[in-house]
Amino acid sequence: MGKVAINIATGSLLQEEVIVGIDLGTTNSLIAIVKSDTHEPIALREIDGLTLVPSIVHFDQMGGTTVGTPAKELLVKEPERTIYSAKRLMGKSYKDVSHDSGMFAYNIIDDGTDALVKVQVGDKFYSPIELSSYILKELKKRAEHILKVSVTKAVITVPAYFNDAQRQATRDAGRLAGLDVLRIINEPTAASLAYGLGIKGSDEKTIAVYDLGGGTFDMSILTINHGIFEVLATHGDTYLGGDDMDNLIVRYWQEDAGTSDDAPGFGTHIDKALAQELRVTAEHAKKHLTNNDVFEGEVAGRKVRITKDDFNGLIQPLIDRTLHSCTSALKDANLGVGQIDAVVMVGGSTRVPAVKEAVKQFFGRDVHDALNPDEVVALGAAVQADILAGKNTEMLLLDVTPLSLGIETMGGLMDVLIPRNSKIPTKAGRQYTTQKDGQSGMRITVYQGERDMVQDNRKLAELNLNGIPAMPAGLPKVEVTFLIDADGILKVSATELRSGVAQSIEVKPQYGLTDEDVENMLMDSLTHAKDDIQMRALMEATTEAQQMLETTEKFIAKNRDILSDDEVAATQAKLQDLRNAIAEKDKNKIQHETEALNEVSRPYAERVMDAALKDAMRGKKII
Ligand code: ADP
Ligand code: MG
């Protein structure tokens, strides 16, 4: 495992690269970054002042797309051309969604097979992956517009209950949008990270995440132990959310407009346009009631009204349903409310005061709700991205994997389980299956490297899983897990879940690898534009070296009295060597000298940083 090169003045890694965090939501999506100066996660805000992009795509007659708020406005006028909730279809076959296809106003293709769902718009067909990629493209464009740099790397969140196919579909959508998806993380994990839960390596906590969004409710119970999150239980309702609150208000106004003049409501026979106007006004009313006791408005020239008490009465059954899910999740996790150390509120609908109150009561404790609940998942994704980029200050003494680790899959392809730059210890797993009927053995070959074909990567180990009972191809479920412990030992295990047949091995990924090898493997992965890469490598090495020079000089000046004369003299000598290397424009030499400088300064830098960190952490939040 390679140490992260630390900037001894700021504790940050010497590299500049934006990795964004993305919440690809059912209702709304957004993108966030961690600010490099303050280390704070922020949601990116367009000039329209908004951070949320409605997860809606509209297709015009020519196949052109509009995404977000302008598409939302076309929802009523052209329902069959305006696709919402594509996330519900990710990684699903028609069979999976057939019983709720009536929920969608657009056309879902039914070819009667197990094939993946497609959506028909005019004479064109779109997969949910493509639909999601349009949303991701829009987010990428926004980020590039706001940040004025190209954005190619992202961490994307998914619900904790997403299976492998759904996660893979999300990854593919990212790739289609031109994003290298460094990691897919669970939404509740992201929300916890946004609150700084689990950032400190030693944290050991049990966290309940209550996520009430636009159309879905998810309760997740997580544990965090030495930086590794584990989902103990999830429970929820895929058709319960803020939209239902809006519908309840609409129905209330259909029965009774709520005005004092005893006027009757709008009735049940209303046209599409009026229905939509009622819905829009209802959502507005709901939001208004977060901070007010009564809402008064107008729909189709008529007055409408609803009080907070009325609203709370309407939604009480919805709240009760969410609390039942909480009970179930706790039961599944074998925990009592008393064993929950923190409760995190997520999703726009948790802004409703009655919801918040009910959750506090249920868990008998205060909840984390200081961050915007509809942004918190993206903020946490940004924190994860920051950790991957090695910029998180808390990371400064931690190790990362310098190269990606994965296994060979069909066609000699590298399937990465643990991406490079992952903080260790770390754990990852994925399910595979057999290709032949009656196949009784499976060879799992572990590789390290960044190339797409395993033949170009470094083979680390081979594991044979034998004794799989005879089954038709595709039926066995072989779970492969990679676990890298704090010492950098990789443990690979494979288990056939139906029969319990298992096998495991341990490898030391860095064994026999020099830094140069690692560097070469990284370089090789970027086969295209080799010259560019060399130039870039020199530039990066130079920038890193210059920053290192500058900060070391400042550091010495500032801490002269804590350092010994020997330390100062040794450092001065290395500083001069590095200046010479920079002048020679020799990348390897520059890197060598940077590392040498790092080597002499690391012991005392850590000494001083440790003291400073202890100070900073006393009674302070990390992010
Ligand atoms: P998702 O995770 O499904 O994409 P969000 O977390 O963005 O959804 O939540 C969207 C929901 O939050 C919508 O139903 C919206 O009306 C609701 N919402 C947003 N702000 C408020 C508010 N102030 N009061 C009540 N509900 C709100
Ligand atoms: Mg959400």
XYZ file of C-alpha atoms and ligand atoms in Angstrom:
651
model
C 0.000 0.000 0.000
C 1.361 3.389 -0.845
C 1.263 6.204 1.621
C -0.571 9.249 0.478
C 1.854 12.081 -0.080
C 0.807 14.735 2.349
C 1.081 18.427 2.123
C 2.593 19.051 5.508
C 1.176 22.515 5.890
C -2.443 21.741 5.100
C -2.490 18.001 5.521
C -4.015 17.661 2.076
C -2.819 15.555 -0.788
C -0.802 17.304 -3.422
C -3.075 16.894 -6.366
C -5.850 18.845 -7.986
C -8.705 16.889 -9.381
C -12.422 17.283 -9.022
C -14.350 14.185 -8.164
C -18.013 14.995 -7.789
C -20.654 13.356 -5.659
C -24.003 12.677 -7.304
C -27.370 11.825 -5.800
C -29.314 10.275 -8.666
C -32.746 10.429 -7.072
C -36.169 9.165 -8.090
C -37.628 12.660 -7.852
C -34.637 14.985 -7.766
C -30.953 14.682 -8.546
C -28.048 16.897 -7.646
C -24.309 17.183 -7.641
C -21.946 18.254 -4.864
C -18.239 18.747 -4.217
C -16.014 19.276 -1.234
C -14.530 22.772 -1.336
C -10.769 22.498 -1.439
C -10.187 25.517 0.798
C -12.664 24.895 3.608
C -13.089 21.126 3.198
C -16.807 21.641 3.411
C -19.172 19.696 1.171
C -21.460 21.962 -0.851
C -24.237 21.310 -3.332
C -23.551 23.019 -6.650
C -25.962 25.842 -7.279
C -26.763 27.120 -10.763
C -27.487 30.772 -11.469
C -31.164 29.917 -11.067
C -30.231 29.464 -7.406
C -31.379 25.870 -7.394
C -29.398 22.809 -6.442
C -32.030 20.200 -7.273
C -32.574 18.982 -10.810
C -35.909 17.168 -11.190
C -35.117 13.650 -12.470
C -37.264 14.132 -15.553
C -36.358 13.828 -19.237
C -38.500 15.155 -22.087
C -38.006 14.007 -25.690
C -39.109 16.229 -28.540
C -40.278 14.941 -31.940
C -36.709 14.895 -33.202
C -35.401 12.925 -30.247
C -33.847 16.034 -28.662
C -33.839 16.064 -24.873
C -34.715 18.533 -22.136
C -33.847 17.648 -18.558
C -34.892 18.983 -15.165
C -37.235 21.843 -14.364
C -38.130 22.677 -17.997
C -38.978 18.999 -18.544
C -41.117 18.973 -15.400
C -43.179 21.747 -16.898
C -43.963 19.531 -19.890
C -45.227 16.703 -17.704
C -48.892 17.631 -18.168
C -48.759 18.805 -21.763
C -46.883 15.828 -23.155
C -47.063 13.006 -20.595
C -46.129 10.296 -23.113
C -42.927 12.149 -24.029
C -41.896 13.108 -20.515
C -40.184 10.407 -18.492
C -40.047 10.583 -14.697
C -39.015 8.051 -12.033
C -36.681 6.201 -14.431
C -34.786 5.114 -11.328
C -37.655 2.782 -10.493
C -36.893 0.870 -13.712
C -33.120 0.561 -13.308
C -31.909 -2.990 -13.790
C -35.483 -4.309 -13.971
C -37.062 -6.749 -16.370
C -40.602 -6.253 -17.583
C -41.727 -8.964 -15.212
C -40.305 -7.013 -12.292
C -42.346 -3.927 -13.063
C -45.451 -5.334 -14.761
C -47.653 -4.999 -11.690
C -46.930 -1.330 -11.288
C -46.564 -0.238 -14.907
C -49.960 1.412 -14.477
C -48.184 3.994 -12.312
C -46.346 5.362 -15.302
C -47.980 7.798 -17.710
C -45.514 6.828 -20.425
C -45.201 3.650 -22.387
C -43.222 0.750 -20.954
C -42.423 -1.931 -23.486
C -43.768 -5.365 -22.739
C -42.087 -8.036 -24.804
C -43.216 -10.682 -22.376
C -39.724 -11.885 -21.511
C -37.122 -11.502 -18.818
C -35.442 -8.888 -20.980
C -34.693 -5.527 -19.467
C -37.410 -2.914 -19.555
C -37.442 -0.224 -22.214
C -39.498 2.892 -22.543
C -41.062 3.866 -25.850
C -41.249 7.495 -26.900
C -42.600 8.013 -30.408
C -40.835 5.432 -32.525
C -37.739 5.305 -30.337
C -36.887 3.010 -27.441
C -34.857 3.985 -24.413
C -33.391 1.851 -21.659
C -33.536 3.161 -18.080
C -29.748 3.349 -18.279
C -29.976 5.776 -21.190
C -32.678 7.768 -19.430
C -30.553 8.084 -16.308
C -27.539 8.982 -18.401
C -29.392 12.055 -19.717
C -29.884 13.220 -16.146
C -26.244 12.536 -15.309
C -25.124 14.371 -18.449
C -27.151 17.386 -17.383
C -25.568 17.286 -13.916
C -22.098 16.965 -15.422
C -22.777 19.916 -17.703
C -23.984 21.986 -14.770
C -20.929 21.137 -12.704
C -18.585 21.998 -15.556
C -20.380 25.265 -16.087
C -20.172 26.189 -12.424
C -16.661 24.898 -11.680
C -15.144 25.773 -15.051
C -13.181 22.524 -15.215
C -13.978 19.299 -16.964
C -15.671 16.788 -14.726
C -15.033 13.133 -15.518
C -15.031 11.348 -12.207
C -17.886 10.736 -9.869
C -19.226 8.874 -6.893
C -22.906 8.028 -7.392
C -25.344 6.954 -4.710
C -27.980 4.216 -4.870
C -30.522 2.915 -2.352
C -29.092 0.371 0.062
C -31.460 -2.300 -1.250
C -30.287 -1.959 -4.874
C -29.079 -5.330 -6.145
C -26.092 -5.937 -8.339
C -27.944 -5.462 -11.609
C -29.301 -2.125 -10.432
C -25.884 -0.975 -9.249
C -24.316 -2.062 -12.521
C -27.030 -0.229 -14.449
C -26.226 2.925 -12.470
C -22.541 2.513 -13.228
C -23.332 2.043 -16.927
C -25.489 5.166 -16.940
C -22.518 7.063 -15.534
C -20.189 5.705 -18.176
C -22.688 6.606 -20.886
C -22.747 10.154 -19.551
C -18.965 10.340 -19.845
C -18.321 9.799 -16.163
C -15.846 7.418 -14.678
C -17.842 6.086 -11.734
C -15.212 5.537 -9.082
C -17.653 4.164 -6.629
C -21.290 3.443 -6.101
C -22.233 4.041 -2.484
C -25.389 3.522 -0.502
C -27.567 6.576 0.070
C -27.810 6.038 3.850
C -24.037 5.651 4.045
C -23.606 8.914 2.163
C -26.040 10.693 4.464
C -24.096 9.456 7.500
C -20.819 10.610 5.985
C -22.286 14.059 5.349
C -22.819 14.356 9.085
C -19.272 13.215 9.747
C -20.443 9.935 11.209
C -17.851 7.255 10.626
C -15.181 9.608 9.372
C -12.961 9.091 12.337
C -11.306 5.706 11.935
C -12.124 4.517 15.411
C -15.837 5.314 15.285
C -18.052 2.405 16.130
C -21.693 3.315 15.808
C -25.130 2.053 14.917
C -27.029 4.515 12.787
C -30.660 4.673 11.675
C -31.286 6.570 8.459
C -34.870 7.707 7.816
C -35.277 8.707 4.172
C -38.647 10.047 3.038
C -38.365 11.366 -0.511
C -40.862 12.229 -3.230
C -42.187 8.767 -3.924
C -40.261 6.360 -1.764
C -39.545 5.667 1.870
C -36.437 3.846 3.076
C -35.377 2.960 6.562
C -31.830 1.666 6.882
C -29.883 0.500 9.881
C -26.121 0.690 9.466
C -23.118 -0.018 11.573
C -19.862 1.759 11.128
C -16.748 0.084 12.389
C -13.206 1.189 11.564
C -14.296 3.056 8.516
C -16.356 0.234 7.089
C -20.089 0.699 6.763
C -22.313 -2.292 6.849
C -26.035 -2.350 6.168
C -27.726 -4.432 8.860
C -31.272 -4.038 7.630
C -33.408 -2.050 5.256
C -37.143 -1.656 5.187
C -39.412 0.680 3.363
C -42.184 1.352 0.955
C -41.454 2.004 -2.705
C -44.713 3.893 -3.064
C -44.791 6.204 -0.080
C -43.495 9.754 -0.104
C -44.138 13.438 -0.546
C -46.250 12.831 -3.654
C -48.760 11.006 -1.480
C -48.969 14.010 0.835
C -49.694 16.186 -2.209
C -52.393 13.772 -3.341
C -54.012 13.833 0.084
C -54.245 17.625 -0.066
C -55.691 17.411 -3.595
C -58.318 14.955 -2.419
C -59.080 17.193 0.549
C -59.700 20.106 -1.836
C -61.769 17.934 -4.105
C -64.048 17.223 -1.172
C -63.879 20.612 0.474
C -61.850 23.617 -0.649
C -61.190 24.342 2.985
C -62.522 27.858 2.772
C -64.759 29.209 5.491
C -67.661 30.098 3.178
C -68.816 26.470 3.221
C -68.214 26.153 -0.495
C -67.980 22.560 -1.698
C -64.757 21.216 -3.169
C -63.782 20.699 -6.790
C -65.455 17.298 -6.970
C -64.073 14.064 -8.351
C -64.709 14.781 -12.025
C -61.969 17.193 -12.948
C -59.951 17.518 -16.124
C -56.223 16.871 -16.429
C -55.263 20.545 -16.385
C -57.214 21.258 -13.205
C -55.826 18.103 -11.603
C -52.309 19.248 -12.353
C -52.958 22.760 -11.075
C -54.353 21.289 -7.882
C -51.298 19.070 -7.516
C -48.851 21.912 -8.014
C -50.728 24.092 -5.532
C -50.949 21.213 -3.070
C -47.175 20.729 -3.101
C -46.787 24.448 -2.624
C -49.210 24.364 0.305
C -47.373 21.444 1.896
C -44.051 23.290 1.758
C -45.653 26.484 3.035
C -46.994 24.628 6.064
C -43.461 23.717 7.140
C -43.109 27.218 8.555
C -46.693 28.482 8.691
C -49.937 27.486 10.373
C -52.196 28.028 7.397
C -52.010 28.067 3.614
C -54.330 30.163 1.479
C -54.179 30.143 -2.308
C -56.165 30.085 -5.493
C -56.835 27.344 -8.019
C -58.752 28.046 -11.253
C -60.014 31.315 -9.795
C -61.285 29.709 -6.584
C -59.893 30.109 -3.107
C -58.344 27.093 -1.411
C -57.187 26.786 2.151
C -55.657 24.249 4.484
C -54.379 24.536 8.048
C -51.367 22.808 9.485
C -53.605 20.835 11.846
C -55.737 19.593 8.955
C -52.618 18.631 7.024
C -51.112 16.810 9.984
C -54.358 14.885 10.388
C -54.303 13.905 6.700
C -50.762 12.580 6.739
C -50.827 10.819 10.113
C -51.567 7.420 8.492
C -48.554 7.903 6.177
C -46.305 8.718 9.109
C -47.569 5.660 10.966
C -46.674 3.479 8.000
C -43.101 4.791 8.044
C -42.842 4.059 11.757
C -43.980 0.494 11.149
C -41.088 0.164 8.718
C -38.738 1.471 11.402
C -40.006 -1.203 13.771
C -39.520 -3.900 11.137
C -36.012 -2.750 10.280
C -35.003 -2.746 13.941
C -36.441 -6.212 14.329
C -34.558 -7.472 11.262
C -31.367 -5.992 12.659
C -32.085 -7.542 16.039
C -31.804 -4.202 17.772
C -33.868 -2.130 20.141
C -34.322 1.629 19.733
C -31.988 2.101 22.675
C -29.127 0.609 20.694
C -29.286 3.244 17.971
C -26.511 5.818 18.463
C -27.635 8.321 15.828
C -30.656 9.029 13.649
C -30.168 10.791 10.333
C -32.998 12.543 8.492
C -32.918 12.367 4.694
C -35.287 13.370 1.896
C -37.266 16.535 1.206
C -40.339 15.196 2.976
C -38.583 15.064 6.341
C -38.919 18.856 6.336
C -42.507 18.325 7.455
C -42.413 19.150 11.189
C -44.892 16.397 12.104
C -42.635 13.827 10.433
C -39.583 15.044 12.292
C -41.463 15.038 15.587
C -42.749 11.503 15.065
C -39.259 10.180 14.299
C -37.774 11.904 17.354
C -40.490 10.396 19.509
C -40.056 6.948 18.016
C -36.322 6.832 18.623
C -36.544 8.807 21.829
C -33.692 11.082 20.819
C -32.687 14.100 18.834
C -32.068 13.578 15.132
C -29.438 14.854 12.712
C -31.288 17.395 10.598
C -28.973 20.404 10.345
C -28.178 19.833 6.666
C -30.727 20.221 3.879
C -32.427 16.830 3.803
C -32.743 16.845 0.018
C -29.042 17.626 -0.389
C -27.514 15.492 2.328
C -27.013 12.375 0.196
C -25.137 14.295 -2.499
C -23.065 16.043 0.180
C -22.052 12.671 1.583
C -21.210 11.381 -1.898
C -18.918 14.398 -2.217
C -17.267 13.523 1.097
C -16.662 10.006 -0.199
C -15.290 11.458 -3.440
C -12.974 13.636 -1.408
C -11.713 10.626 0.509
C -11.087 8.811 -2.779
C -9.203 11.813 -4.097
C -7.051 11.600 -1.002
C -7.872 15.149 -0.045
C -9.643 14.436 3.181
C -7.393 15.668 5.968
C -8.479 12.838 8.198
C -6.887 10.587 5.645
C -3.401 11.876 6.071
C -2.054 8.954 7.967
C -4.137 6.337 6.296
C -3.210 4.020 3.518
C -4.830 3.693 0.144
C -4.680 1.013 -2.518
C -2.473 2.369 -5.291
C -3.951 0.104 -7.976
C -7.402 -1.302 -8.623
C -8.093 -4.901 -7.640
C -10.516 -7.126 -9.483
C -11.143 -10.470 -11.083
C -11.227 -11.788 -14.597
C -14.679 -12.081 -16.122
C -15.931 -13.261 -19.485
C -13.781 -12.352 -22.433
C -10.745 -11.653 -20.315
C -12.206 -8.451 -18.965
C -11.111 -6.920 -15.707
C -13.981 -6.505 -13.282
C -12.836 -4.113 -10.587
C -14.050 -4.828 -7.069
C -11.868 -2.351 -5.213
C -10.960 0.747 -7.222
C -7.572 2.323 -6.858
C -7.178 4.969 -4.175
C -9.667 3.214 -1.932
C -8.997 3.891 1.687
C -8.114 0.749 3.567
C -9.332 -1.246 5.355
C -12.054 -1.842 2.826
C -14.456 -4.528 1.747
C -16.260 -5.198 -1.531
C -18.290 -8.000 -2.977
C -20.118 -9.007 -6.105
C -22.099 -11.995 -7.328
C -21.184 -14.112 -10.324
C -22.587 -17.233 -11.876
C -21.648 -20.185 -14.059
C -21.586 -20.240 -17.847
C -22.143 -23.935 -18.459
C -24.857 -26.346 -17.351
C -23.651 -28.587 -14.559
C -20.436 -26.634 -14.122
C -18.941 -27.814 -10.850
C -15.899 -25.602 -10.569
C -15.100 -21.960 -11.020
C -11.716 -20.322 -11.280
C -11.420 -16.902 -9.764
C -8.350 -15.066 -10.935
C -7.381 -11.927 -9.112
C -5.709 -9.070 -10.950
C -4.313 -5.702 -10.100
C -4.148 -2.777 -12.489
C -6.063 -0.205 -14.436
C -6.381 -1.736 -17.892
C -9.652 -3.095 -19.183
C -8.214 -6.441 -20.286
C -6.728 -8.638 -17.571
C -3.853 -9.680 -19.827
C -2.530 -6.146 -19.475
C -2.785 -6.199 -15.696
C -0.822 -8.009 -13.037
C -2.029 -11.403 -11.936
C -2.007 -11.775 -8.175
C -3.616 -15.065 -7.391
C -5.930 -17.804 -8.436
C -8.657 -19.414 -6.427
C -10.513 -22.568 -7.433
C -14.001 -23.065 -6.135
C -14.822 -26.730 -6.578
C -17.750 -28.914 -5.643
C -20.558 -26.690 -6.877
C -23.585 -29.013 -7.120
C -24.854 -29.556 -10.669
C -27.185 -26.761 -11.682
C -28.212 -25.150 -14.957
C -25.910 -22.375 -16.136
C -26.698 -19.067 -14.506
C -28.319 -20.554 -11.433
C -25.415 -20.819 -8.994
C -24.752 -17.632 -7.100
C -21.092 -17.224 -6.412
C -20.366 -14.336 -4.108
C -16.812 -13.094 -4.396
C -15.618 -10.801 -1.643
C -12.426 -8.827 -1.369
C -11.354 -7.614 2.004
C -8.231 -5.557 2.495
C -7.273 -5.303 6.120
C -5.397 -2.458 7.764
C -2.104 -4.159 6.938
C -2.845 -4.242 3.247
C -3.486 -7.963 3.095
C -6.116 -8.863 0.555
C -8.371 -11.736 1.483
C -10.370 -13.125 -1.415
C -13.215 -15.471 -0.699
C -15.755 -17.141 -2.919
C -18.951 -18.747 -1.703
C -21.617 -20.505 -3.716
C -24.627 -19.212 -1.850
C -27.094 -21.961 -2.728
C -24.861 -24.805 -1.548
C -22.558 -23.004 0.871
C -19.416 -24.282 -0.877
C -16.656 -21.835 -0.006
C -12.978 -21.153 -0.567
C -10.631 -18.344 0.334
C -7.045 -17.152 -0.006
C -4.870 -14.339 1.198
C -2.563 -12.273 -0.976
C -0.266 -9.404 -0.404
C -1.043 -7.182 -3.388
C 2.104 -5.090 -3.008
C 4.452 -8.044 -2.703
C 7.315 -7.673 -5.158
C 5.988 -4.441 -6.557
C 8.240 -1.420 -6.609
C 6.844 2.090 -6.728
C 8.065 2.208 -10.261
C 6.033 -0.857 -11.170
C 2.951 0.749 -9.732
C 3.641 3.911 -11.639
C 4.202 1.961 -14.832
C 0.974 0.103 -14.465
C -0.866 3.349 -13.981
C 0.834 4.870 -16.988
C 0.096 1.848 -19.125
C -3.552 2.197 -18.386
C -3.538 5.468 -20.222
C -2.285 4.070 -23.493
C -3.802 6.743 -25.606
C -1.964 9.993 -25.887
C 1.198 8.765 -24.294
C 3.037 11.995 -24.902
C 0.282 13.918 -23.237
C 0.590 11.680 -20.291
C 4.320 12.098 -19.973
C 3.918 15.822 -20.174
C 1.130 15.703 -17.685
C 3.125 13.501 -15.377
C 6.026 15.926 -15.466
C 3.674 18.831 -14.837
C 2.010 17.046 -11.975
C 5.281 16.014 -10.464
C 6.589 19.561 -10.792
C 3.486 21.115 -9.281
C 3.537 18.666 -6.464
C 7.224 19.292 -5.897
C 6.810 23.046 -5.939
C 3.979 22.905 -3.457
C 6.030 20.607 -1.322
C 8.979 23.028 -1.458
C 6.869 25.960 -0.538
C 4.979 24.331 2.276
C 8.078 22.738 3.719
C 9.834 26.085 3.794
C 6.846 27.682 5.461
C 6.519 24.788 7.841
C 10.130 25.046 8.941
C 9.898 28.780 9.434
C 6.743 28.407 11.466
C 7.841 25.505 13.624
C 11.569 26.304 13.885
C 11.519 26.093 17.668
C 9.985 22.582 17.783
C 12.480 21.133 15.301
C 16.024 20.019 16.015
C 19.017 21.532 14.165
C 19.662 18.149 12.571
C 16.126 17.950 11.231
C 16.418 21.433 9.756
C 19.807 20.771 8.182
C 18.677 17.464 6.654
C 15.588 19.112 5.272
C 17.537 22.037 3.777
C 19.759 19.593 1.906
C 16.752 17.742 0.469
C 15.100 21.015 -0.490
C 18.141 21.889 -2.581
C 18.166 18.453 -4.271
C 14.544 18.903 -5.179
C 15.143 22.386 -6.624
C 17.872 20.908 -8.824
C 15.618 18.091 -9.999
C 12.892 20.552 -10.955
C 15.395 22.550 -12.964
C 16.404 19.389 -14.856
C 12.773 18.655 -15.789
C 13.280 14.992 -15.051
C 10.036 13.567 -13.749
C 11.463 10.482 -12.095
C 14.103 12.500 -10.359
C 11.564 15.069 -9.224
C 9.363 12.353 -7.800
C 12.286 10.659 -6.189
C 13.428 13.856 -4.529
C 9.903 14.785 -3.493
C 9.586 11.440 -1.819
C 13.001 11.862 -0.207
C 11.962 15.228 1.143
C 8.721 13.706 2.329
C 10.722 10.996 4.038
C 12.844 13.391 6.082
C 9.965 15.662 6.930
C 7.320 13.028 7.593
C 8.374 12.107 11.135
C 8.292 15.638 12.449
C 5.379 16.657 10.231
C 3.328 13.868 11.723
C 4.443 14.860 15.179
C 3.251 18.415 14.680
C 0.124 17.426 12.727
C -0.905 14.960 15.390
C -0.741 17.656 18.005
C -2.576 20.110 15.759
C -5.189 17.537 14.852
C -5.849 16.727 18.469
C -6.377 20.432 19.076
C -8.632 20.829 16.085
C -10.738 17.846 16.968
C -11.366 18.886 20.488
C -15.058 19.801 20.512
C -15.107 20.569 16.826
C -16.910 19.023 13.922
C -14.645 17.645 11.256
C -16.587 18.904 8.258
P -36.044 11.784 -3.971
O -35.074 11.238 -3.002
O -37.255 10.910 -4.152
O -35.444 12.178 -5.275
P -36.220 14.353 -2.482
O -35.430 13.972 -1.298
O -35.680 15.400 -3.363
O -36.697 13.094 -3.337
O -37.653 14.796 -1.924
C -38.642 15.310 -2.746
C -39.901 15.513 -1.952
O -39.664 16.424 -0.887
C -41.036 16.102 -2.782
O -42.218 15.380 -2.552
C -41.149 17.514 -2.226
O -42.473 18.019 -2.337
C -40.761 17.295 -0.784
N -40.391 18.542 -0.111
C -39.425 19.417 -0.438
N -39.430 20.477 0.409
C -40.432 20.254 1.307
C -40.970 20.969 2.431
N -40.485 22.161 2.813
N -41.995 20.422 3.106
C -42.503 19.243 2.740
N -42.067 18.517 1.696
C -41.046 19.015 0.987
Mg -33.356 10.600 -2.265
